[in-house]
Amino acid sequence: MRNLAHFALSRKKLISQYGHVASRCDKVSYSAKTNYEVASVLEQETDCDFSVHSLPEAQRFSNKSRLWLFLQAPEATEAEEILALGIRRFVVDNEQDLFALLAALEAHPAVKIDILLRMRLKEHTIHTGKYFVYGMYAEQANNLAAKLAGHPRIKGLGIHFHRKTQNLSEWSLMEELQGMLSDEALSAISIVNAGGGIPVRDHNFREGGTPSIFAELGELRSWLSQHAITLMLEPGRFLAGPCMKLHAAILSVYDGTIVVNASVYNAAMDTFIAHTRLEVEGEVSSREGEAYTIKGMTPDAMDIFRYRVFLKEPKKGDVLVFRNAGAYNFSTEFCMLPKPETVVVD
């Protein structure tokens, strides 16, 4: 069997990225689905919280008090299992799930929980048919926040919202929240979770807008603090992307095509999710190198890491290193491809 590509995870880079974000908010919650190997390092070496979306995901963590579980249509038995597991913090995006959770609490009179109400903000994307818009409308979230204030079973109450990470047009946070949250809701809540991540660099996206995002987050944090509300950030991609590199060996070079021993289906699913194209270490300008298409190892026409990249005399056996490769690198069973190993390098 041919050798496989692998991911190299820099613990130092991850902790550096975490510190960069942690200094700009009151709490960080890492969305574990972004990359579980990254979550494991963060659990061991930071005080990070974790956003999880299923029971199997939650069971990966030893300390359930660090988890925020995003409920999605829980059955009564599942809600009971969740509470029995020791999970006490939840994000709900509709009233039905909220009432199911509160009903499950009746069998646990000593248990108190924290709840974030997921509120939808205005969408700023041309892909209106591609994304499901989670969350309650502002009026509904405001009314629920006012009603739940002082609830004997709710220890903490807050608002969660989500922005698509790589879409810079969606980052006008303070202004939007000021126009959507009522005075009653602001008095009722104690936390706002800004979900959706912070952008990272790839071939299609440059980091020039990231400082402005952090500036906006600073303004949002300052405004929230005036209302005694803490700011939590979910910088999934910002943490997982830069700390990992994909090392893939060249299997062959022909007719301007490079075939590597990896596939977007087992190593770079973000290619499909967010239309990213990973940068390659050593790529040069059109004046310095020749144009190549970097193709994965399956026969699928969409298995392409880069449509056009300029390199200097690549040859079979060389190793290509793809930067910022750690976000949403989960694998599929397509062509029965195995998932590349992740190696912690420092």
CSV table of C-alpha atoms in Angstrom, one decimal:
chain,number,residue,atom,x,y,z
A,1,MET,CA,0.0,0.0,0.0
A,2,ARG,CA,1.3,3.5,-0.9
A,3,ASN,CA,2.4,5.8,1.9
A,4,LEU,CA,-0.1,8.3,3.2
A,5,ALA,CA,0.0,12.0,3.8
A,6,HIS,CA,0.0,13.3,7.3
A,7,PHE,CA,-0.9,16.4,9.3
A,8,ALA,CA,1.6,18.2,11.5
A,9,LEU,CA,0.1,20.0,14.5
A,10,SER,CA,2.2,22.7,16.1
A,11,ARG,CA,1.2,22.9,19.8
A,12,LYS,CA,3.1,26.2,20.1
A,13,LYS,CA,1.3,27.8,17.2
A,14,LEU,CA,-2.1,26.6,18.6
A,15,ILE,CA,-1.4,28.0,22.1
A,16,SER,CA,-0.2,31.3,20.5
A,17,GLN,CA,-3.4,31.6,18.4
A,18,TYR,CA,-5.5,30.8,21.6
A,19,GLY,CA,-3.7,33.5,23.5
A,20,HIS,CA,-4.3,36.0,20.7
A,21,VAL,CA,-8.1,35.4,21.0
A,22,ALA,CA,-8.3,35.0,24.7
A,23,SER,CA,-6.9,38.5,25.3
A,24,ARG,CA,-9.7,40.0,23.3
A,25,CYS,CA,-12.7,38.4,25.0
A,26,ASP,CA,-13.9,37.2,28.4
A,27,LYS,CA,-14.1,33.5,27.5
A,28,VAL,CA,-13.2,31.3,24.5
A,29,SER,CA,-15.3,28.3,23.4
A,30,TYR,CA,-13.7,26.1,20.7
A,31,SER,CA,-16.2,24.4,18.4
A,32,ALA,CA,-14.8,20.8,18.6
A,33,LYS,CA,-16.2,19.7,15.3
A,34,THR,CA,-13.6,22.0,13.6
A,35,ASN,CA,-10.8,19.5,14.5
A,36,TYR,CA,-10.8,17.0,17.4
A,37,GLU,CA,-7.0,16.7,17.6
A,38,VAL,CA,-6.9,20.5,18.2
A,39,ALA,CA,-9.6,20.1,20.8
A,40,SER,CA,-7.6,17.5,22.7
A,41,VAL,CA,-4.6,19.8,23.0
A,42,LEU,CA,-6.7,22.7,24.1
A,43,GLU,CA,-8.4,20.6,26.8
A,44,GLN,CA,-5.1,19.6,28.2
A,45,GLU,CA,-3.3,22.9,28.1
A,46,THR,CA,-5.8,25.8,28.3
A,47,ASP,CA,-8.9,26.8,30.2
A,48,CYS,CA,-10.9,26.8,27.0
A,49,ASP,CA,-14.6,25.9,26.9
A,50,PHE,CA,-15.9,23.6,24.1
A,51,SER,CA,-19.0,23.8,21.9
A,52,VAL,CA,-20.2,20.3,21.0
A,53,HIS,CA,-23.1,19.1,18.9
A,54,SER,CA,-23.8,15.5,19.8
A,55,LEU,CA,-23.5,13.0,22.7
A,56,PRO,CA,-20.6,11.1,21.1
A,57,GLU,CA,-18.8,14.4,20.7
A,58,ALA,CA,-19.5,15.3,24.3
A,59,GLN,CA,-18.2,12.0,25.6
A,60,ARG,CA,-14.7,12.7,24.2
A,61,PHE,CA,-14.2,15.2,27.0
A,62,SER,CA,-13.3,14.3,30.5
A,63,ASN,CA,-14.7,17.5,32.1
A,64,LYS,CA,-18.3,18.0,31.1
A,65,SER,CA,-18.5,21.3,32.9
A,66,ARG,CA,-16.4,22.9,30.1
A,67,LEU,CA,-19.0,21.9,27.5
A,68,TRP,CA,-21.7,23.9,25.7
A,69,LEU,CA,-24.1,21.5,24.0
A,70,PHE,CA,-26.0,22.7,20.9
A,71,LEU,CA,-29.4,21.0,21.2
A,72,GLN,CA,-31.0,19.8,18.0
A,73,ALA,CA,-34.4,18.1,18.3
A,74,PRO,CA,-33.6,16.0,21.4
A,75,GLU,CA,-35.9,13.1,22.2
A,76,ALA,CA,-37.0,12.7,25.8
A,77,THR,CA,-34.6,9.8,26.4
A,78,GLU,CA,-31.7,11.7,24.9
A,79,ALA,CA,-32.4,14.8,27.0
A,80,GLU,CA,-32.3,12.6,30.1
A,81,GLU,CA,-29.0,11.0,29.0
A,82,ILE,CA,-27.5,14.4,28.4
A,83,LEU,CA,-28.4,15.6,31.9
A,84,ALA,CA,-27.2,12.2,33.4
A,85,LEU,CA,-23.9,12.7,31.7
A,86,GLY,CA,-23.4,15.9,33.7
A,87,ILE,CA,-23.8,18.5,30.9
A,88,ARG,CA,-25.3,21.7,32.3
A,89,ARG,CA,-24.8,24.3,29.6
A,90,PHE,CA,-26.8,24.5,26.4
A,91,VAL,CA,-27.5,26.5,23.2
A,92,VAL,CA,-31.0,26.3,21.8
A,93,ASP,CA,-32.2,27.7,18.5
A,94,ASN,CA,-36.0,27.1,18.8
A,95,GLU,CA,-38.7,27.1,21.5
A,96,GLN,CA,-39.5,23.4,21.0
A,97,ASP,CA,-36.0,22.3,22.0
A,98,LEU,CA,-36.0,24.8,24.9
A,99,PHE,CA,-39.2,23.5,26.3
A,100,ALA,CA,-38.1,19.9,25.9
A,101,LEU,CA,-35.0,20.7,27.9
A,102,LEU,CA,-37.0,22.4,30.7
A,103,ALA,CA,-39.3,19.5,30.8
A,104,ALA,CA,-36.4,17.1,31.2
A,105,LEU,CA,-35.2,19.1,34.2
A,106,GLU,CA,-38.4,18.2,36.1
A,107,ALA,CA,-36.9,14.8,36.9
A,108,HIS,CA,-33.7,16.6,38.3
A,109,PRO,CA,-34.9,19.0,40.9
A,110,ALA,CA,-31.4,19.9,42.1
A,111,VAL,CA,-30.0,20.7,38.7
A,112,LYS,CA,-29.6,24.2,37.4
A,113,ILE,CA,-28.5,25.0,33.9
A,114,ASP,CA,-27.1,27.8,31.7
A,115,ILE,CA,-28.9,28.5,28.4
A,116,LEU,CA,-27.9,30.6,25.4
A,117,LEU,CA,-30.7,31.5,23.0
A,118,ARG,CA,-29.5,31.4,19.5
A,119,MET,CA,-30.6,34.5,17.6
A,120,ARG,CA,-30.4,35.0,13.9
A,121,LEU,CA,-28.8,38.1,12.5
A,122,LYS,CA,-29.3,39.5,9.0
A,123,GLU,CA,-27.6,37.4,6.3
A,124,HIS,CA,-25.1,39.0,4.0
A,125,THR,CA,-24.4,36.4,1.4
A,126,ILE,CA,-25.3,35.7,-2.2
A,127,HIS,CA,-25.6,32.0,-1.4
A,128,THR,CA,-29.1,32.3,0.1
A,129,GLY,CA,-30.2,28.8,-0.9
A,130,LYS,CA,-27.1,27.0,0.4
A,131,TYR,CA,-27.1,27.8,4.1
A,132,PHE,CA,-29.9,27.0,6.7
A,133,VAL,CA,-30.3,30.1,8.9
A,134,TYR,CA,-30.4,28.9,12.5
A,135,GLY,CA,-31.9,30.8,15.4
A,136,MET,CA,-34.8,32.8,16.6
A,137,TYR,CA,-35.9,36.1,15.3
A,138,ALA,CA,-35.0,39.1,17.5
A,139,GLU,CA,-38.5,39.6,18.8
A,140,GLN,CA,-38.8,35.9,19.9
A,141,ALA,CA,-35.4,35.9,21.5
A,142,ASN,CA,-36.1,39.2,23.4
A,143,ASN,CA,-39.4,37.9,24.7
A,144,LEU,CA,-37.9,34.6,25.8
A,145,ALA,CA,-35.0,36.3,27.5
A,146,ALA,CA,-37.4,38.5,29.5
A,147,LYS,CA,-39.6,35.5,30.4
A,148,LEU,CA,-36.7,33.3,31.5
A,149,ALA,CA,-35.1,35.9,33.6
A,150,GLY,CA,-35.2,34.7,37.2
A,151,HIS,CA,-36.3,31.2,36.3
A,152,PRO,CA,-35.5,29.0,39.3
A,153,ARG,CA,-33.8,26.3,37.2
A,154,ILE,CA,-31.7,28.6,35.0
A,155,LYS,CA,-28.4,29.8,36.5
A,156,GLY,CA,-27.2,31.8,33.6
A,157,LEU,CA,-28.9,33.2,30.5
A,158,GLY,CA,-27.4,34.6,27.3
A,159,ILE,CA,-27.6,35.1,23.6
A,160,HIS,CA,-25.7,33.2,20.9
A,161,PHE,CA,-25.3,34.3,17.3
A,162,HIS,CA,-23.4,33.0,14.3
A,163,ARG,CA,-21.5,34.5,11.5
A,164,LYS,CA,-20.1,32.6,8.5
A,165,THR,CA,-16.3,32.8,9.1
A,166,GLN,CA,-14.9,33.8,5.8
A,167,ASN,CA,-17.6,36.4,4.9
A,168,LEU,CA,-16.2,39.8,6.0
A,169,SER,CA,-19.4,41.6,4.9
A,170,GLU,CA,-21.1,40.0,7.9
A,171,TRP,CA,-19.0,41.6,10.6
A,172,SER,CA,-20.9,44.7,11.9
A,173,LEU,CA,-21.7,43.2,15.2
A,174,MET,CA,-22.2,45.9,17.8
A,175,GLU,CA,-24.4,48.0,15.5
A,176,GLU,CA,-26.6,45.0,14.7
A,177,LEU,CA,-27.0,43.8,18.3
A,178,GLN,CA,-27.8,47.3,19.5
A,179,GLY,CA,-30.7,47.4,17.0
A,180,MET,CA,-31.9,43.9,17.9
A,181,LEU,CA,-31.6,43.4,21.6
A,182,SER,CA,-34.3,45.1,23.8
A,183,ASP,CA,-33.5,46.8,27.1
A,184,GLU,CA,-35.4,43.9,28.9
A,185,ALA,CA,-33.2,41.3,27.1
A,186,LEU,CA,-30.0,43.2,27.9
A,187,SER,CA,-31.0,43.3,31.6
A,188,ALA,CA,-31.8,39.6,31.6
A,189,ILE,CA,-28.7,38.1,30.0
A,190,SER,CA,-25.2,37.8,31.3
A,191,ILE,CA,-23.3,36.5,28.3
A,192,VAL,CA,-23.1,36.9,24.5
A,193,ASN,CA,-21.4,34.2,22.4
A,194,ALA,CA,-20.2,35.3,19.0
A,195,GLY,CA,-20.0,32.1,17.0
A,196,GLY,CA,-18.9,31.4,13.5
A,197,GLY,CA,-15.1,31.7,13.9
A,198,ILE,CA,-12.6,34.3,12.7
A,199,PRO,CA,-11.1,34.1,9.2
A,200,VAL,CA,-7.7,32.7,8.3
A,201,ARG,CA,-5.6,33.0,5.3
A,202,ASP,CA,-5.9,30.8,2.3
A,203,HIS,CA,-5.3,31.2,-1.5
A,204,ASN,CA,-8.7,32.8,-1.9
A,205,PHE,CA,-8.7,34.9,1.2
A,206,ARG,CA,-6.1,37.3,2.6
A,207,GLU,CA,-5.8,38.4,6.2
A,208,GLY,CA,-6.2,42.1,5.6
A,209,GLY,CA,-9.6,42.2,7.1
A,210,THR,CA,-8.8,40.3,10.3
A,211,PRO,CA,-7.6,43.4,12.3
A,212,SER,CA,-10.8,45.2,11.6
A,213,ILE,CA,-12.7,42.2,12.9
A,214,PHE,CA,-10.8,42.3,16.1
A,215,ALA,CA,-11.4,46.0,16.4
A,216,GLU,CA,-15.1,45.4,16.0
A,217,LEU,CA,-15.0,42.7,18.6
A,218,GLY,CA,-13.2,45.1,21.0
A,219,GLU,CA,-16.1,47.6,20.5
A,220,LEU,CA,-18.6,44.9,21.1
A,221,ARG,CA,-16.9,43.8,24.3
A,222,SER,CA,-16.7,47.3,25.6
A,223,TRP,CA,-20.4,47.9,24.9
A,224,LEU,CA,-21.4,44.6,26.5
A,225,SER,CA,-19.4,45.3,29.6
A,226,GLN,CA,-21.4,48.5,30.1
A,227,HIS,CA,-24.4,46.1,30.6
A,228,ALA,CA,-22.5,43.7,32.8
A,229,ILE,CA,-22.4,41.1,30.0
A,230,THR,CA,-19.4,39.0,29.2
A,231,LEU,CA,-18.3,38.3,25.6
A,232,MET,CA,-17.5,34.7,24.6
A,233,LEU,CA,-15.9,34.0,21.2
A,234,GLU,CA,-15.9,30.8,19.1
A,235,PRO,CA,-12.8,31.1,16.9
A,236,GLY,CA,-12.8,27.6,15.5
A,237,ARG,CA,-11.1,28.1,12.2
A,238,PHE,CA,-8.7,30.7,13.6
A,239,LEU,CA,-7.4,28.2,16.1
A,240,ALA,CA,-7.5,25.0,14.1
A,241,GLY,CA,-6.3,26.3,10.7
A,242,PRO,CA,-2.9,27.9,11.2
A,243,CYS,CA,-1.5,25.4,13.7
A,244,MET,CA,-1.7,22.5,11.2
A,245,LYS,CA,0.1,21.7,7.9
A,246,LEU,CA,-0.7,18.9,5.5
A,247,HIS,CA,2.4,17.1,4.2
A,248,ALA,CA,1.6,15.2,1.0
A,249,ALA,CA,4.1,13.5,-1.3
A,250,ILE,CA,4.0,13.8,-5.1
A,251,LEU,CA,3.1,10.5,-6.7
A,252,SER,CA,3.5,11.7,-10.3
A,253,VAL,CA,3.9,14.8,-12.5
A,254,TYR,CA,2.5,14.9,-16.0
A,255,ASP,CA,1.0,17.4,-18.5
A,256,GLY,CA,1.0,20.2,-15.9
A,257,THR,CA,-0.7,18.0,-13.3
A,258,ILE,CA,0.7,17.0,-9.9
A,259,VAL,CA,-0.9,14.0,-8.2
A,260,VAL,CA,-0.3,13.7,-4.4
A,261,ASN,CA,-0.9,10.9,-1.9
A,262,ALA,CA,-3.9,12.7,-0.3
A,263,SER,CA,-7.4,13.7,-1.4
A,264,VAL,CA,-9.6,16.6,-0.6
A,265,TYR,CA,-12.1,13.9,0.5
A,266,ASN,CA,-9.9,12.7,3.4
A,267,ALA,CA,-7.7,15.7,4.1
A,268,ALA,CA,-9.3,19.0,2.9
A,269,MET,CA,-13.1,18.9,3.1
A,270,ASP,CA,-13.1,22.6,3.7
A,271,THR,CA,-12.5,22.9,0.0
A,272,PHE,CA,-16.2,22.1,-0.5
A,273,ILE,CA,-17.5,23.6,2.8
A,274,ALA,CA,-16.0,27.1,2.5
A,275,HIS,CA,-14.5,27.1,-1.0
A,276,THR,CA,-11.0,27.4,0.4
A,277,ARG,CA,-7.8,26.6,-1.5
A,278,LEU,CA,-4.8,25.9,0.7
A,279,GLU,CA,-1.6,27.8,0.1
A,280,VAL,CA,1.5,25.7,-0.7
A,281,GLU,CA,4.8,26.4,0.8
A,282,GLY,CA,7.3,27.3,-1.9
A,283,GLU,CA,4.8,28.5,-4.5
A,284,VAL,CA,6.2,31.3,-6.6
A,285,SER,CA,5.0,33.9,-9.1
A,286,SER,CA,4.2,33.2,-12.7
A,287,ARG,CA,7.6,34.7,-13.7
A,288,GLU,CA,9.5,32.3,-11.4
A,289,GLY,CA,7.8,28.9,-12.0
A,290,GLU,CA,5.5,26.8,-14.1
A,291,ALA,CA,1.8,26.4,-13.7
A,292,TYR,CA,0.4,23.2,-12.2
A,293,THR,CA,-2.9,21.7,-11.1
A,294,ILE,CA,-2.5,19.8,-7.8
A,295,LYS,CA,-4.8,16.8,-7.9
A,296,GLY,CA,-5.8,14.3,-5.2
A,297,MET,CA,-5.3,10.6,-5.5
A,298,THR,CA,-8.9,9.6,-6.5
A,299,PRO,CA,-10.4,9.6,-10.0
A,300,ASP,CA,-13.0,12.2,-9.1
A,301,ALA,CA,-13.0,15.4,-11.2
A,302,MET,CA,-13.5,17.6,-8.1
A,303,ASP,CA,-10.6,16.1,-6.2
A,304,ILE,CA,-8.4,19.2,-6.7
A,305,PHE,CA,-6.3,21.0,-4.0
A,306,ARG,CA,-5.3,23.8,-6.3
A,307,TYR,CA,-6.5,24.5,-9.9
A,308,ARG,CA,-3.4,26.7,-10.7
A,309,VAL,CA,-0.3,27.1,-8.6
A,310,PHE,CA,3.2,28.1,-9.8
A,311,LEU,CA,6.1,25.9,-8.6
A,312,LYS,CA,9.8,25.3,-9.5
A,313,GLU,CA,10.5,21.9,-11.0
A,314,PRO,CA,8.4,19.7,-8.8
A,315,LYS,CA,9.1,16.0,-9.2
A,316,LYS,CA,7.9,12.6,-8.0
A,317,GLY,CA,8.8,12.0,-4.3
A,318,ASP,CA,8.9,15.7,-3.4
A,319,VAL,CA,6.7,16.6,-0.4
A,320,LEU,CA,4.3,19.5,-0.8
A,321,VAL,CA,3.3,21.3,2.4
A,322,PHE,CA,-0.1,22.9,2.6
A,323,ARG,CA,-0.5,25.7,5.1
A,324,ASN,CA,-3.5,26.5,7.4
A,325,ALA,CA,-4.8,23.0,6.8
A,326,GLY,CA,-6.3,22.2,10.2
A,327,ALA,CA,-9.9,23.5,9.9
A,328,TYR,CA,-12.6,21.0,8.9
A,329,ASN,CA,-10.2,18.4,7.7
A,330,PHE,CA,-12.5,15.5,8.6
A,331,SER,CA,-12.5,12.6,6.2
A,332,THR,CA,-15.2,10.8,4.2
A,333,GLU,CA,-15.5,7.1,3.2
A,334,PHE,CA,-15.2,8.1,-0.5
A,335,CYS,CA,-13.1,5.5,-2.3
A,336,MET,CA,-12.5,4.0,1.2
A,337,LEU,CA,-9.7,6.5,1.9
A,338,PRO,CA,-8.1,6.3,5.3
A,339,LYS,CA,-7.9,9.5,7.4
A,340,PRO,CA,-4.3,10.9,7.5
A,341,GLU,CA,-2.6,10.7,10.8
A,342,THR,CA,-2.0,13.9,12.9
A,343,VAL,CA,1.4,14.2,14.4
A,344,VAL,CA,2.1,16.8,17.2
A,345,VAL,CA,5.4,18.3,16.3
A,346,ASP,CA,6.2,20.6,19.2
